[in-house]
CSV table of C-alpha atoms in Angstrom, one decimal:
chain,number,residue,atom,x,y,z
U,33,MET,CA,-43.7,-36.7,-19.1
U,34,THR,CA,-40.7,-36.2,-21.6
U,35,SER,CA,-36.9,-36.9,-20.6
U,36,ARG,CA,-36.5,-33.3,-21.6
U,37,ARG,CA,-39.2,-31.9,-19.2
U,38,ALA,CA,-38.1,-34.1,-16.7
U,39,ILE,CA,-34.8,-32.4,-16.8
U,40,LYS,CA,-36.0,-29.0,-16.6
U,41,LEU,CA,-38.1,-30.0,-13.6
U,42,ILE,CA,-35.1,-31.5,-11.5
U,43,PHE,CA,-33.1,-28.4,-12.6
U,44,LEU,CA,-35.9,-26.1,-11.1
U,45,LEU,CA,-36.2,-28.1,-8.1
U,46,LEU,CA,-32.3,-28.0,-7.4
U,47,ALA,CA,-32.4,-24.0,-8.2
U,48,CYS,CA,-35.5,-23.8,-5.6
U,49,LEU,CA,-33.4,-26.0,-3.0
U,50,LEU,CA,-30.5,-23.9,-3.6
U,51,LEU,CA,-32.2,-20.3,-3.3
U,52,THR,CA,-33.8,-21.8,0.0
U,53,SER,CA,-30.6,-22.9,1.4
U,54,HIS,CA,-28.9,-19.7,0.7
U,55,ALA,CA,-31.9,-17.4,2.1
U,56,SER,CA,-32.3,-19.7,5.3
U,57,ALA,CA,-28.5,-19.8,6.1
U,58,ALA,CA,-27.4,-18.2,9.5
U,59,THR,CA,-25.5,-14.9,9.3
U,60,ILE,CA,-22.6,-15.0,11.8
U,61,ASP,CA,-20.6,-12.2,13.0
U,62,ALA,CA,-16.8,-12.5,11.7
U,63,ILE,CA,-13.5,-11.4,13.6
U,64,THR,CA,-10.8,-9.7,11.7
U,65,PHE,CA,-7.6,-8.7,13.1
U,66,ALA,CA,-5.2,-5.8,12.3
U,67,ALA,CA,-2.3,-8.5,12.4
U,68,GLU,CA,-3.8,-10.7,9.5
U,69,PRO,CA,-5.6,-8.1,7.3
U,70,GLY,CA,-8.2,-9.5,4.7
U,71,LYS,CA,-8.9,-12.8,6.9
U,72,LEU,CA,-12.3,-13.7,8.4
U,73,PHE,CA,-12.2,-15.9,11.6
U,74,LEU,CA,-15.3,-17.2,13.7
U,75,PRO,CA,-15.5,-19.5,16.5
U,76,ALA,CA,-14.6,-23.3,15.5
U,77,ASN,CA,-17.7,-24.2,17.3
U,78,GLU,CA,-20.0,-22.2,15.5
U,79,ALA,CA,-18.5,-23.3,12.0
U,80,LEU,CA,-18.7,-27.1,13.2
U,81,ASP,CA,-22.2,-26.6,14.3
U,82,GLU,CA,-23.5,-25.3,10.9
U,83,LEU,CA,-21.1,-27.3,8.5
U,84,LYS,CA,-22.1,-30.5,10.4
U,85,TRP,CA,-18.5,-31.5,10.4
U,86,PRO,CA,-16.7,-34.4,12.3
U,87,VAL,CA,-14.2,-32.9,15.1
U,88,ALA,CA,-11.2,-34.4,17.2
U,89,ARG,CA,-9.6,-32.8,20.2
U,90,ASP,CA,-6.7,-33.7,21.9
U,91,ASP,CA,-6.1,-34.5,25.7
U,92,LYS,CA,-6.1,-30.8,26.2
U,93,GLY,CA,-9.4,-30.1,24.3
U,94,ARG,CA,-7.8,-28.4,21.6
U,95,ILE,CA,-8.8,-29.0,17.9
U,96,SER,CA,-6.7,-32.0,16.3
U,97,LEU,CA,-8.8,-32.8,13.1
U,98,LEU,CA,-11.0,-30.8,11.2
U,99,ASN,CA,-13.4,-32.7,9.1
U,100,GLU,CA,-10.5,-35.5,8.8
U,101,MET,CA,-7.6,-32.8,8.3
U,102,GLU,CA,-5.2,-32.6,10.8
U,103,VAL,CA,-4.6,-29.5,12.7
U,104,LYS,CA,-1.2,-28.9,14.4
U,105,ALA,CA,-1.2,-27.7,17.8
U,106,GLY,CA,-0.8,-23.9,18.1
U,107,THR,CA,-1.9,-23.1,14.6
U,108,LEU,CA,-5.6,-21.6,15.7
U,109,ARG,CA,-6.2,-18.1,16.9
U,110,ILE,CA,-7.9,-18.3,20.2
U,111,LEU,CA,-9.7,-15.6,22.3
U,112,PRO,CA,-8.7,-14.4,25.9
U,113,ASP,CA,-11.5,-16.8,27.2
U,114,GLY,CA,-10.1,-20.0,25.3
U,115,THR,CA,-12.2,-20.1,22.4
U,116,GLU,CA,-10.4,-21.5,19.4
U,117,LEU,CA,-11.0,-19.7,16.1
U,118,VAL,CA,-11.0,-20.8,12.5
U,119,SER,CA,-10.5,-18.7,9.6
U,120,THR,CA,-12.4,-19.2,6.2
U,121,GLU,CA,-9.0,-20.0,4.7
U,122,LEU,CA,-8.3,-22.9,6.9
U,123,LEU,CA,-12.2,-24.1,6.4
U,124,ALA,CA,-11.5,-24.0,2.8
U,125,GLN,CA,-8.5,-25.9,3.1
U,126,ALA,CA,-10.5,-28.5,5.0
U,127,GLY,CA,-13.2,-28.9,2.3
U,128,ALA,CA,-15.6,-26.1,2.7
U,129,GLN,CA,-16.6,-24.0,-0.4
U,130,VAL,CA,-16.1,-20.4,0.3
U,131,THR,CA,-16.9,-17.7,-2.2
U,132,PRO,CA,-15.4,-14.5,-2.6
U,133,PRO,CA,-16.5,-11.5,-0.9
U,134,ASP,CA,-19.6,-9.7,-2.0
U,135,GLU,CA,-20.1,-5.9,-2.0
U,136,ASP,CA,-20.5,-5.6,1.4
U,137,GLY,CA,-17.4,-8.3,2.5
U,138,SER,CA,-19.9,-11.1,3.1
U,139,VAL,CA,-18.5,-14.6,2.2
U,140,LYS,CA,-20.8,-17.9,2.1
U,141,VAL,CA,-19.3,-20.8,3.6
U,142,GLY,CA,-20.4,-24.4,2.9
U,143,GLY,CA,-22.3,-26.5,0.3
U,144,LEU,CA,-25.6,-26.8,-1.3
U,145,PHE,CA,-27.5,-27.6,2.0
U,146,ARG,CA,-25.3,-26.8,4.8
U,147,GLY,CA,-23.4,-23.5,5.4
U,148,PHE,CA,-23.5,-20.0,6.6
U,149,VAL,CA,-23.0,-16.5,5.6
U,150,LEU,CA,-19.9,-14.8,7.5
U,151,LYS,CA,-19.9,-10.7,7.6
U,152,ALA,CA,-17.2,-8.7,9.5
U,153,GLY,CA,-18.9,-5.7,11.5
U,154,ALA,CA,-17.5,-2.7,12.7
U,155,GLN,CA,-15.0,-3.0,15.6
U,156,ARG,CA,-15.8,-0.8,18.7
U,157,VAL,CA,-13.9,-0.5,22.3
U,158,VAL,CA,-15.8,0.3,25.4
U,159,VAL,CA,-13.6,1.2,28.6
U,160,SER,CA,-15.4,1.5,32.0
U,161,LEU,CA,-13.5,3.6,34.6
U,162,LYS,CA,-16.1,2.9,37.1
U,163,ARG,CA,-16.0,-0.6,36.6
U,164,GLN,CA,-12.5,-1.1,35.5
U,165,VAL,CA,-13.6,-3.0,32.5
U,166,LEU,CA,-12.4,-3.2,28.7
U,167,GLN,CA,-15.0,-4.6,26.4
U,168,GLY,CA,-14.0,-5.2,22.8
U,169,TRP,CA,-17.0,-5.6,20.2
U,170,GLN,CA,-17.1,-6.5,16.5
U,171,GLY,CA,-20.6,-6.2,15.2
U,172,ASP,CA,-22.7,-7.5,17.7
U,173,ARG,CA,-20.1,-10.2,18.8
U,174,LEU,CA,-18.4,-9.4,22.3
U,175,VAL,CA,-15.0,-10.3,21.0
U,176,MET,CA,-13.1,-9.9,24.3
U,177,GLN,CA,-13.4,-8.6,28.0
U,178,THR,CA,-11.0,-7.9,30.6
U,179,HIS,CA,-10.3,-6.2,33.7
U,180,ILE,CA,-8.2,-2.9,33.4
U,181,SER,CA,-6.4,-0.7,35.8
U,182,SER,CA,-6.8,3.0,34.7
U,183,GLY,CA,-5.0,6.1,36.0
U,184,ARG,CA,-5.4,6.8,39.6
U,185,ASN,CA,-6.7,10.3,41.0
U,186,GLY,CA,-8.8,10.4,37.6
U,187,ARG,CA,-5.8,10.6,35.4
U,188,THR,CA,-7.5,8.6,32.7
U,189,PRO,CA,-9.7,11.1,30.8
U,190,ALA,CA,-13.2,9.7,29.8
U,191,GLY,CA,-14.3,10.8,26.2
U,192,GLU,CA,-14.6,9.4,22.6
U,193,PHE,CA,-11.0,8.5,21.0
U,194,HIS,CA,-9.6,6.2,18.3
U,195,ALA,CA,-7.4,3.6,18.6
U,196,GLY,CA,-3.8,4.9,17.2
U,197,PRO,CA,-2.3,6.0,14.8
U,198,PHE,CA,0.8,5.1,17.2
U,199,ARG,CA,1.2,1.3,18.0
U,200,THR,CA,4.2,-0.8,18.7
U,201,ALA,CA,4.9,-4.3,20.2
U,202,MET,CA,6.9,-2.8,22.8
U,203,HIS,CA,6.9,0.7,23.6
U,204,TYR,CA,9.0,2.5,26.7
U,205,SER,CA,7.6,5.3,28.5
U,206,SER,CA,9.1,8.9,27.8
U,207,LEU,CA,7.6,10.4,30.8
U,208,PHE,CA,8.0,7.8,33.5
U,209,GLN,CA,11.9,6.2,33.6
U,210,ASN,CA,11.5,4.2,30.5
U,211,ALA,CA,9.0,1.6,32.1
U,212,PRO,CA,7.9,-1.2,29.4
U,213,MET,CA,4.7,-0.7,28.1
U,214,PRO,CA,4.4,-4.0,25.5
U,215,TRP,CA,1.5,-4.3,23.1
U,216,SER,CA,0.9,-0.7,23.1
U,217,VAL,CA,-2.1,0.8,21.3
U,218,GLN,CA,-2.3,5.0,21.6
U,219,ILE,CA,-5.7,6.4,21.9
U,220,ASN,CA,-5.2,10.0,23.1
U,221,GLY,CA,-1.7,11.9,23.1
U,222,ASN,CA,0.3,10.0,26.0
U,223,ILE,CA,-2.6,7.8,27.0
U,224,PHE,CA,-2.3,4.1,25.6
U,225,ILE,CA,-3.9,1.0,26.2
U,226,HIS,CA,-1.0,-1.5,26.8
U,227,GLY,CA,0.1,-4.8,28.6
U,228,PHE,CA,1.6,-4.6,32.5
U,229,THR,CA,2.6,-7.0,34.7
U,230,SER,CA,0.6,-5.5,37.4
U,231,VAL,CA,-2.8,-5.1,36.8
U,232,PRO,CA,-5.1,-4.5,40.1
U,233,ASP,CA,-8.8,-4.2,39.8
U,234,TYR,CA,-8.6,-0.5,40.9
U,235,PRO,CA,-7.2,2.6,39.2
U,236,ALA,CA,-3.3,2.5,39.9
U,237,SER,CA,-1.4,3.8,36.6
U,238,HIS,CA,-0.2,7.2,35.7
U,239,GLY,CA,-3.0,7.5,33.3
U,240,CYS,CA,-2.6,4.7,30.7
U,241,ILE,CA,-4.9,1.8,30.6
U,242,ARG,CA,-3.1,-1.2,31.7
U,243,VAL,CA,-4.3,-4.8,30.4
U,244,PRO,CA,-3.4,-8.2,32.0
U,245,LEU,CA,-0.4,-10.0,30.5
U,246,THR,CA,-1.7,-13.5,31.8
U,247,ASN,CA,-4.6,-15.5,31.6
U,248,GLY,CA,-5.1,-15.7,27.7
U,249,ASN,CA,-2.8,-12.4,27.8
U,250,PRO,CA,-5.7,-10.0,26.6
U,251,ALA,CA,-3.1,-7.1,26.1
U,252,LYS,CA,-1.6,-9.0,23.2
U,253,PHE,CA,-4.9,-10.2,22.0
U,254,PHE,CA,-5.8,-6.4,22.1
U,255,TYR,CA,-3.1,-5.3,20.2
U,256,GLU,CA,-3.3,-7.9,17.2
U,257,TRP,CA,-7.2,-7.6,17.1
U,258,VAL,CA,-8.0,-3.7,17.1
U,259,LEU,CA,-7.7,-1.8,13.8
U,260,SER,CA,-6.1,1.4,13.7
U,261,GLY,CA,-9.1,4.0,13.7
U,262,THR,CA,-11.4,1.8,15.6
U,263,PRO,CA,-13.8,3.9,18.0
U,264,VAL,CA,-12.6,3.8,21.8
U,265,SER,CA,-15.1,5.0,24.0
U,266,VAL,CA,-13.9,5.6,27.7
U,267,THR,CA,-16.7,6.3,30.0
U,268,LYS,CA,-17.3,7.3,33.9
U,269,ASP,CA,-19.8,4.6,34.2
């Protein structure tokens, strides 16, 4: 075999390995935030499993080193359940190859033999008045779940709505003595999803959907996560 033929064969083998690795790469549902447009996030553990990167954690169990890159405390986004998130931007800083988004917004993260495809699906929100639970989904990923307190005596209407257009980090009720409504997202006229200091596990509001400010602050998370226009389904189930 001549050296030229050997080189061609090597290139063909490398091309086959590259195609095989890309074809077999896992597709992971990304998480996006209204507060950080254009960025893609995913749970850190999922990224680390796919990239086979070393990780170090502090005494609280938080990531402190990512592929030998220091991660300062408080810099990672965290889901209400405590799951740490990393962005593709941070993964690139730590040494991962991140391709530009393709036509459907997907990006490839990793190298020749290790990596994954990250794709952001559509957001949707489901509120169960019967169970007093709010769920936030993105693609097939359950991003958040929290108990809520809706309007007593059926004052929260069921139906299909959308997040926004009005939203603000601090709103004051024009109907009920300027009551503070932090992390407010309008869904239907005077009906908002917002944070509140008292969120019992039964309907107790004047009509809005109260979300806790404690235990991971799901009210703030929801406000920063949900995009304006995201479908919000309020059901009697």
